[in-house]
Short mmCIF file of C-alpha atoms and ligand atoms in Angstrom, two decimals:
data_model
loop_
_atom_site.label_atom_id
_atom_site.label_comp_id
_atom_site.label_asym_id
_atom_site.label_seq_id
_atom_site.Cartn_x
_atom_site.Cartn_y
_atom_site.Cartn_z
CA MET A 52 -12.96 154.63 1.43
CA PRO A 53 -10.10 152.32 2.31
CA THR A 54 -7.26 152.92 -0.55
CA SER A 55 -5.96 149.82 -2.81
CA PHE A 56 -2.68 147.98 -1.36
CA GLU A 57 -1.21 149.18 -5.02
CA ASP A 58 -2.45 153.19 -4.73
CA ALA A 59 -1.05 153.11 -1.08
CA ARG A 60 2.30 151.62 -1.80
CA LYS A 61 2.28 154.34 -4.67
CA LEU A 62 1.13 157.27 -2.63
CA ILE A 63 4.19 155.91 0.00
CA LEU A 64 6.57 156.20 -2.62
CA ASP A 65 5.45 159.61 -4.56
CA HIS A 66 6.08 161.08 -1.39
CA VAL A 67 9.73 159.82 -0.79
CA THR A 68 12.40 161.65 -2.14
CA PRO A 69 15.83 160.30 -1.51
CA LEU A 70 17.85 162.35 1.39
CA GLY A 71 21.25 164.12 1.38
CA THR A 72 24.41 162.24 0.71
CA GLU A 73 27.99 161.78 2.84
CA ARG A 74 31.32 160.71 2.61
CA VAL A 75 31.81 157.44 4.53
CA SER A 76 34.85 154.46 4.39
CA LEU A 77 34.05 151.59 2.02
CA LEU A 78 33.17 149.21 5.29
CA ASP A 79 30.82 151.77 6.30
CA ALA A 80 29.26 152.12 2.61
CA VAL A 81 28.42 148.68 2.70
CA GLY A 82 24.79 147.71 2.13
CA ARG A 83 24.11 151.62 1.17
CA ALA A 84 23.01 153.20 -1.97
CA ILE A 85 25.76 154.78 -3.57
CA ALA A 86 25.24 158.66 -4.53
CA GLU A 87 27.29 159.00 -7.16
CA PRO A 88 28.11 157.47 -10.71
CA VAL A 89 31.69 155.33 -10.54
CA PHE A 90 34.27 155.68 -13.45
CA ALA A 91 37.07 153.12 -14.06
CA SER A 92 40.03 154.98 -13.15
CA GLY A 93 42.04 153.71 -15.76
CA ASP A 94 42.16 150.35 -17.96
CA MET A 95 41.33 146.88 -15.97
CA PRO A 96 43.28 145.05 -15.98
CA ARG A 97 46.16 147.84 -15.99
CA PHE A 98 48.62 146.14 -17.91
CA ASP A 99 48.84 142.72 -20.08
CA ASN A 100 49.13 139.56 -17.64
CA SER A 101 49.37 135.54 -17.29
CA ALA A 102 46.13 134.16 -16.12
CA MET A 103 47.55 130.98 -15.26
CA ASP A 104 50.98 129.51 -13.32
CA GLY A 105 52.75 128.02 -17.09
CA PHE A 106 55.10 129.43 -19.46
CA ALA A 107 54.93 132.51 -21.49
CA VAL A 108 55.11 131.69 -25.03
CA ARG A 109 55.27 132.28 -29.34
CA ALA A 110 52.09 130.53 -30.10
CA ALA A 111 53.72 129.87 -33.18
CA ASP A 112 56.43 127.75 -31.93
CA CYS A 113 54.10 125.67 -30.40
CA ARG A 114 53.17 121.92 -31.39
CA PRO A 115 52.27 119.02 -29.59
CA GLY A 116 55.66 117.70 -28.40
CA VAL A 117 57.97 120.36 -29.25
CA ALA A 118 60.45 121.62 -26.81
CA LEU A 119 61.64 124.92 -25.75
CA ARG A 120 64.52 126.48 -23.74
CA ILE A 121 63.98 128.60 -20.70
CA SER A 122 64.97 131.52 -20.67
CA GLY A 123 63.69 133.24 -17.47
CA TYR A 124 60.68 133.74 -14.76
CA ILE A 125 58.54 136.23 -14.01
CA PRO A 126 56.77 136.17 -10.68
CA ALA A 127 53.53 138.15 -9.67
CA GLY A 128 54.79 141.73 -9.36
CA GLY A 129 57.56 141.06 -11.24
CA ARG A 130 58.99 142.85 -14.67
CA ALA A 131 58.06 142.20 -17.92
CA GLU A 132 61.16 140.62 -19.09
CA PRO A 133 63.32 138.64 -20.80
CA PRO A 134 60.96 138.84 -23.87
CA VAL A 135 59.86 135.83 -25.34
CA GLU A 136 62.51 135.03 -28.20
CA PRO A 137 61.77 132.34 -31.03
CA GLY A 138 61.84 128.80 -29.28
CA CYS A 139 62.04 130.05 -25.92
CA ALA A 140 59.48 130.12 -23.09
CA VAL A 141 59.74 132.19 -19.96
CA LYS A 142 58.11 130.62 -16.72
CA ILE A 143 55.60 132.96 -15.49
CA MET A 144 52.82 133.31 -12.41
CA THR A 145 49.52 134.24 -12.37
CA GLY A 146 48.97 138.02 -12.77
CA ALA A 147 52.68 138.77 -13.81
CA PRO A 148 53.00 140.77 -16.70
CA VAL A 149 53.49 139.33 -19.65
CA PRO A 150 56.78 139.84 -21.56
CA PRO A 151 57.49 141.30 -25.12
CA GLY A 152 57.41 138.43 -27.96
CA CYS A 153 54.63 136.38 -25.72
CA ASP A 154 51.31 135.98 -27.20
CA ALA A 155 50.31 133.40 -25.35
CA VAL A 156 50.58 131.45 -21.62
CA VAL A 157 50.75 127.75 -21.25
CA PRO A 158 49.17 126.18 -18.25
CA PHE A 159 51.77 124.14 -16.66
CA GLU A 160 49.60 121.65 -16.28
CA GLU A 161 49.66 121.31 -20.53
CA THR A 162 53.74 121.06 -20.27
CA GLU A 163 56.41 118.81 -18.80
CA GLU A 164 59.05 120.98 -17.24
CA HIS A 165 63.10 119.42 -17.37
CA PRO A 166 65.86 121.45 -16.39
CA ASP A 167 66.25 124.06 -19.02
CA GLN A 168 63.56 122.61 -21.17
CA VAL A 169 60.15 122.51 -21.42
CA THR A 170 57.82 120.43 -23.72
CA ILE A 171 54.47 121.68 -24.57
CA LEU A 172 51.85 119.04 -24.73
CA GLY A 173 49.18 120.32 -26.48
CA ALA A 174 47.83 122.84 -29.01
CA VAL A 175 48.35 126.57 -28.35
CA LYS A 176 46.53 129.78 -29.61
CA VAL A 177 47.32 133.44 -29.82
CA ARG A 178 45.60 134.97 -26.66
CA ASP A 179 45.10 131.77 -24.74
CA HIS A 180 45.18 132.60 -21.02
CA ILE A 181 46.10 135.98 -21.30
CA ARG A 182 43.89 139.01 -19.69
CA TYR A 183 44.99 141.66 -22.04
CA ARG A 184 45.01 145.79 -20.70
CA GLY A 185 41.46 146.83 -20.40
CA GLU A 186 39.57 143.63 -21.55
CA ASP A 187 37.45 144.13 -17.75
CA LEU A 188 37.54 147.90 -18.46
CA SER A 189 38.79 150.79 -20.07
CA ALA A 190 39.57 154.11 -18.74
CA GLY A 191 36.46 156.21 -17.87
CA GLN A 192 33.96 153.43 -18.67
CA ARG A 193 31.16 154.29 -16.21
CA VAL A 194 30.77 151.06 -14.14
CA ILE A 195 28.41 151.40 -11.44
CA GLU A 196 25.11 153.80 -11.28
CA PRO A 197 23.95 155.71 -8.11
CA GLY A 198 21.25 154.03 -6.18
CA ALA A 199 22.63 150.90 -6.51
CA ALA A 200 23.49 148.94 -3.07
CA ILE A 201 26.95 148.24 -2.30
CA ARG A 202 28.10 144.55 -1.85
CA PRO A 203 31.48 143.39 -1.78
CA PRO A 204 31.86 143.53 -5.51
CA GLU A 205 31.29 147.10 -5.57
CA VAL A 206 33.88 147.45 -2.34
CA ASN A 207 36.01 145.42 -4.92
CA MET A 208 35.82 147.42 -8.21
CA LEU A 209 35.95 150.78 -5.86
CA ALA A 210 38.89 149.34 -3.75
CA SER A 211 40.77 148.49 -7.33
CA PHE A 212 40.62 151.60 -8.32
CA GLY A 213 42.34 152.98 -5.23
CA GLN A 214 38.92 154.30 -3.96
CA ALA A 215 38.70 154.20 -0.12
CA GLU A 216 35.54 156.62 0.61
CA VAL A 217 32.57 156.56 -1.30
CA ALA A 218 29.66 159.30 -1.16
CA VAL A 219 26.31 157.07 -0.16
CA TYR A 220 23.23 158.74 1.15
CA ARG A 221 21.99 159.39 4.63
CA ARG A 222 20.74 157.01 7.04
CA PRO A 223 16.87 158.30 8.06
CA LYS A 224 16.55 158.44 11.66
CA VAL A 225 13.54 156.79 12.57
CA ALA A 226 11.44 157.17 15.60
CA ILE A 227 9.75 154.60 16.75
CA LEU A 228 6.75 154.86 19.32
CA SER A 229 4.47 152.03 20.79
CA THR A 230 0.92 153.07 21.98
CA GLY A 231 -1.26 151.40 24.55
CA ASP A 232 -2.33 151.44 28.35
CA GLU A 233 -1.76 147.69 28.18
CA LEU A 234 1.67 147.63 27.23
CA VAL A 235 5.11 147.53 29.59
CA GLU A 236 8.70 147.63 28.48
CA ILE A 237 10.97 144.21 29.35
CA GLY A 238 11.69 143.79 32.51
CA GLU A 239 9.06 145.97 33.78
CA ALA A 240 7.11 144.59 36.68
CA MET A 241 3.36 143.70 35.07
CA GLY A 242 -0.05 142.63 35.90
CA ALA A 243 -1.45 139.70 34.57
CA GLU A 244 -3.34 141.63 31.85
CA ALA A 245 -0.20 143.73 30.21
CA ILE A 246 1.55 143.02 27.37
CA VAL A 247 5.61 143.95 26.69
CA ASN A 248 6.35 146.09 24.25
CA SER A 249 7.47 143.60 21.89
CA ASN A 250 6.77 145.86 18.80
CA SER A 251 9.32 148.61 19.41
CA TRP A 252 11.99 145.64 19.56
CA SER A 253 10.89 143.84 15.76
CA LEU A 254 10.50 147.40 14.21
CA ALA A 255 13.84 148.65 15.44
CA ALA A 256 14.96 145.62 14.57
CA ALA A 257 13.38 145.66 10.73
CA VAL A 258 14.56 149.40 10.55
CA LYS A 259 17.95 148.27 11.81
CA GLU A 260 19.14 145.22 8.89
CA LEU A 261 17.89 147.67 6.39
CA GLY A 262 20.68 150.86 7.19
CA ALA A 263 18.37 153.00 8.44
CA GLU A 264 19.02 153.88 12.54
CA PRO A 265 16.00 153.46 14.83
CA VAL A 266 15.48 155.80 17.76
CA MET A 267 12.95 154.14 20.35
CA ILE A 268 11.27 156.69 22.28
CA GLY A 269 8.78 154.60 24.29
CA ILE A 270 5.36 153.99 24.60
CA ALA A 271 2.73 156.56 24.69
CA ARG A 272 -0.17 155.42 26.78
CA ASP A 273 -3.79 156.09 25.44
CA ASN A 274 -4.97 159.19 26.50
CA ALA A 275 -4.92 162.79 24.24
CA GLU A 276 -1.82 164.14 26.71
CA SER A 277 0.40 161.54 26.42
CA LEU A 278 -0.15 161.08 22.84
CA ARG A 279 0.78 164.31 22.29
CA GLU A 280 4.01 164.59 23.79
CA LYS A 281 5.14 161.01 22.54
CA LEU A 282 3.79 161.89 18.84
CA THR A 283 5.45 165.75 18.75
CA ALA A 284 8.79 163.97 19.72
CA GLY A 285 8.41 161.10 17.07
CA LEU A 286 7.92 164.05 14.42
CA GLU A 287 11.20 165.88 15.04
CA TYR A 288 12.80 162.77 12.86
CA ASP A 289 12.68 161.79 9.52
CA VAL A 290 10.13 159.12 10.45
CA LEU A 291 8.37 158.45 12.60
CA ILE A 292 6.45 154.63 13.10
CA THR A 293 4.01 154.21 15.42
CA SER A 294 2.26 151.20 16.47
CA ALA A 295 -1.24 150.39 17.96
CA GLY A 296 -3.93 153.11 18.39
CA VAL A 297 -5.42 153.20 14.82
CA SER A 298 -8.02 150.73 14.95
CA ALA A 299 -11.58 151.19 15.29
CA GLY A 300 -11.26 150.78 19.24
CA ASP A 301 -12.66 153.98 22.12
CA ARG A 302 -9.33 154.61 23.04
CA ASP A 303 -7.59 154.67 19.17
CA PHE A 304 -6.59 158.34 19.42
CA VAL A 305 -3.56 158.57 17.80
CA ARG A 306 -5.17 159.33 13.93
CA GLU A 307 -7.07 162.57 15.97
CA ILE A 308 -3.63 163.42 17.57
CA LEU A 309 -1.79 163.67 14.41
CA VAL A 310 -4.13 165.63 12.99
CA GLU A 311 -4.60 168.32 15.52
CA LEU A 312 -1.07 168.41 15.44
CA GLU A 313 -1.35 169.50 11.83
CA VAL A 314 0.49 166.23 10.32
CA GLU A 315 -1.11 165.93 6.78
CA GLN A 316 -3.31 162.49 6.19
CA ILE A 317 -2.60 160.56 3.00
CA PHE A 318 -4.46 157.85 3.68
CA TRP A 319 -5.78 155.83 6.65
CA LYS A 320 -6.96 152.26 5.90
CA VAL A 321 -5.91 150.14 3.16
CA ASP A 322 -7.79 147.29 1.75
CA ILE A 323 -5.25 144.72 2.95
CA LYS A 324 -5.51 141.62 5.07
CA PRO A 325 -3.57 141.53 7.84
CA GLY A 326 -3.26 145.71 8.46
CA ARG A 327 -5.99 147.35 7.60
CA PRO A 328 -6.07 150.10 9.84
CA THR A 329 -2.52 151.25 8.25
CA ALA A 330 -2.22 154.50 8.02
CA PHE A 331 0.15 156.90 6.20
CA ALA A 332 0.84 160.91 6.76
CA ARG A 333 3.43 163.78 6.35
CA ARG A 334 4.69 167.04 8.26
CA GLY A 335 7.08 168.90 6.44
CA GLU A 336 10.07 166.43 5.38
CA THR A 337 8.93 163.83 8.53
CA LEU A 338 7.18 160.72 7.16
CA VAL A 339 4.69 159.10 9.47
CA PHE A 340 3.84 155.74 9.37
CA SER A 341 0.78 155.02 12.00
CA LEU A 342 0.59 150.74 11.85
CA PRO A 343 -1.66 148.66 13.35
CA GLY A 344 -0.77 147.37 16.89
CA ASN A 345 -1.16 143.21 16.92
CA PRO A 346 2.80 141.92 16.38
CA VAL A 347 1.98 140.03 13.16
CA SER A 348 0.43 143.50 11.47
CA THR A 349 3.18 145.51 12.68
CA MET A 350 5.53 143.27 10.54
CA ILE A 351 3.76 142.74 7.91
CA THR A 352 3.07 146.27 6.93
CA PHE A 353 6.40 147.60 7.49
CA GLU A 354 7.65 144.73 5.34
CA GLU A 355 4.92 145.86 2.60
CA PHE A 356 4.82 149.78 3.15
CA VAL A 357 7.65 151.20 5.25
CA ARG A 358 10.69 149.04 3.86
CA PRO A 359 10.13 150.49 0.38
CA ALA A 360 9.72 153.69 1.65
CA LEU A 361 12.99 153.55 4.14
CA LEU A 362 15.21 152.38 0.98
CA LYS A 363 13.90 154.69 -1.30
CA MET A 364 15.02 157.99 1.58
CA MET A 365 18.36 156.26 1.27
CA GLY A 366 18.55 156.12 -2.45
CA HIS A 367 18.60 152.84 -3.28
CA HIS A 368 17.25 152.07 -6.60
CA GLN A 369 15.69 148.62 -6.41
CA VAL A 370 13.10 149.11 -3.67
CA LEU A 371 10.30 146.37 -4.21
CA LYS A 372 10.95 142.80 -3.94
CA PRO A 373 10.25 141.08 -6.71
CA LEU A 374 7.39 139.16 -7.01
CA ILE A 375 7.91 135.93 -7.99
CA LYS A 376 5.81 132.62 -9.35
CA ALA A 377 5.20 129.47 -7.02
CA THR A 378 3.29 126.69 -7.46
CA LEU A 379 0.30 126.38 -4.27
CA LYS A 380 0.93 122.91 -2.19
CA GLU A 381 -2.80 123.26 -1.29
CA PRO A 382 -6.05 125.26 -1.60
CA VAL A 383 -6.52 128.41 -0.42
CA LYS A 384 -9.66 130.66 0.80
CA LYS A 385 -9.53 133.81 1.63
CA LYS A 386 -12.24 136.78 1.47
CA SER A 387 -12.80 139.15 -1.77
CA GLY A 388 -11.75 142.50 -1.62
CA ARG A 389 -8.41 142.64 0.06
CA VAL A 390 -5.44 141.54 -0.98
CA GLN A 391 -4.47 139.02 1.39
CA PHE A 392 -0.50 138.60 2.85
CA MET A 393 -0.20 134.85 3.29
CA ARG A 394 3.06 133.45 5.44
CA VAL A 395 4.09 130.52 3.52
CA SER A 396 6.73 128.48 3.79
CA VAL A 397 8.93 128.39 0.29
CA VAL A 398 10.41 125.35 -0.50
CA THR A 399 12.29 124.05 -3.91
CA GLU A 400 10.75 120.72 -5.22
CA ASN A 401 12.22 119.44 -8.61
CA GLY A 402 13.35 122.57 -9.25
CA ALA A 403 10.54 124.78 -8.61
CA LEU A 404 9.14 127.20 -6.01
CA CYS A 405 5.97 125.44 -3.92
CA ILE A 406 4.52 127.23 -1.07
CA ALA A 407 2.46 125.93 1.64
CA SER A 408 0.83 127.92 4.66
CA SER A 409 3.64 128.47 7.71
CA GLY A 410 0.98 127.79 9.77
CA ASP A 411 -2.32 129.30 11.50
CA GLN A 412 -2.85 132.37 9.44
CA ASN A 413 -4.75 133.98 12.06
CA THR A 414 -2.83 137.27 13.21
CA GLY A 415 -2.43 136.69 16.52
CA ILE A 416 -0.08 133.46 15.58
CA LEU A 417 3.75 134.90 16.31
CA ARG A 418 4.64 131.13 15.54
CA THR A 419 3.48 131.65 11.59
CA MET A 420 5.48 134.65 11.04
CA ILE A 421 8.47 132.87 12.88
CA ARG A 422 8.80 129.68 10.44
CA ALA A 423 7.41 131.86 7.10
CA ASN A 424 10.41 132.68 4.78
CA GLY A 425 8.14 134.28 2.06
CA ILE A 426 4.96 135.89 1.82
CA ALA A 427 2.51 135.18 -0.53
CA VAL A 428 0.14 138.19 -2.30
CA LEU A 429 -3.05 137.02 -3.14
CA PRO A 430 -5.26 139.52 -5.13
CA ALA A 431 -7.79 141.22 -3.99
CA ASP A 432 -10.76 139.98 -6.85
CA ARG A 433 -10.23 136.30 -5.76
CA ASP A 434 -11.45 134.62 -2.52
CA ARG A 435 -10.23 131.09 -3.63
CA PHE A 436 -7.02 129.31 -4.93
CA GLU A 437 -6.84 125.76 -5.99
CA ALA A 438 -3.36 123.48 -4.87
CA GLY A 439 -1.41 123.64 -8.06
CA GLU A 440 -2.30 127.26 -8.71
CA GLU A 441 0.67 129.87 -9.40
CA VAL A 442 0.55 132.43 -7.18
CA HIS A 443 2.91 135.65 -6.92
CA ILE A 444 5.09 135.65 -3.24
CA HIS A 445 8.01 137.53 -2.09
CA LEU A 446 10.87 136.06 -0.63
CA LEU A 447 11.52 136.74 3.28
CA ASP A 448 14.92 136.26 4.95
CA GLN A 449 15.47 132.63 3.60
CA THR A 450 17.65 131.57 6.85
CA ALA A 451 13.96 131.49 8.61
CA MET A 452 14.26 127.93 10.10
CA PRO A 453 10.72 125.72 9.81
CA ILE A 454 10.15 124.38 13.59
CA ALA A 455 8.03 121.33 13.90
CA GLU A 456 5.20 121.47 14.77
P1 AMP B 661 -4.48 148.34 19.03
O1 AMP B 661 -4.33 148.43 17.51
O2 AMP B 661 -4.24 149.41 19.78
O3 AMP B 661 -5.95 147.39 19.25
O4 AMP B 661 -3.73 146.54 19.58
C1 AMP B 661 -3.82 145.79 18.88
C2 AMP B 661 -3.29 144.27 19.11
O5 AMP B 661 -2.09 144.62 19.48
C3 AMP B 661 -3.73 144.43 20.97
O6 AMP B 661 -3.91 142.95 21.48
C4 AMP B 661 -2.21 144.94 21.28
O7 AMP B 661 -2.08 144.41 23.24
C5 AMP B 661 -1.21 144.23 20.95
N1 AMP B 661 -0.05 145.48 21.41
C6 AMP B 661 -0.31 146.87 20.67
N2 AMP B 661 0.86 147.23 21.00
C7 AMP B 661 1.98 146.41 20.99
C8 AMP B 661 3.06 146.33 21.62
N3 AMP B 661 4.01 147.68 21.34
N4 AMP B 661 3.72 145.09 21.54
C9 AMP B 661 3.47 143.77 21.52
N5 AMP B 661 2.04 143.76 21.72
C10 AMP B 661 1.28 145.03 20.75
MG1 MG B 662 -3.78 149.94 21.85
#
């Protein structure tokens, strides 16, 4: 009995636990999940400072048209002096500490400067244009949760706390094995019926894009001996991904040999299209994904099953892409009984997300994958959708470039 899409995904995530952690430098941490909570090392900002280039004043002295004596100048990085005496203004730059007596800053644009005096042009309120100590964060405040992805904002915050290293989860080493007698590697001499092993490359690319470490371990031929040797090697990694050899063909031995190698089978068929012959298994700590061989099916099943698993292994809190609603621009027919992943072009029309098929949905058509910037996840129980209906999609890389027919 095939497993439903939802159950398959749950079974996978239930079997995944995050790997160990390591400390790496800030830039090596980018894109990875942080493994520890981060607390503010002190108040942020550390001192009251000016948010504008202008004049530090006493708000009570200021009315439109009033002239104040310029009694000093504080550049960024300068000391907070002299104090602002009544009737005076201290010229101040953005980020400079505000001096005693100052309770507002008037930006240059709202003043008229003369040699020793400044005229205030508008109304001034207490606290105007001052960034107060601790208004962003107070010392000890918890600001980043474990499992958060480290992006430029997290890097900025860690750097501002003076932290050059951070604990992150280890990257899984992912063995990638293609199977098939027809396959040749790029650049190898090939007969008319040969097929270039492109799956190892797209899988390695997808693994790399997630921040995990791909290791291409070659091609296993469609015989027990070759499969035994290559699968045994692949089981030494954190994750083993195989492609092809799992459908109903008479040379599809992958599952059989995995059983022989004492790999625990968790599921081996899913009610989805494309990608029905997808299998998930485990031996010890190693997860095994056996994906179908058809390149489009391989990429879609990676996206739907392997991606969340790798992200969870790498400690990420957010492992599933959010499903968002989009309006179909054309009717769609499908078979009921399976979830269908439709490759779509997502566009915005009058601010609303709309989708259309990105081309021929036959799984042999790689071109349609190249043109897709989204996947519509069409539910198993339906067989027809009308134009104008809303369906769930998730996005793929938005840099996908539609090409002309
Ligand atoms: P199979 O699951 O072995 O029946 O393979 C399904 C289809 O995918 C066949 O047309 C294969 O030639 C093709 N295929 C299998 N493995 C690869 C690969 N590594 N790279 C490109 N195409 C492949
Ligand atoms: Mg095959």
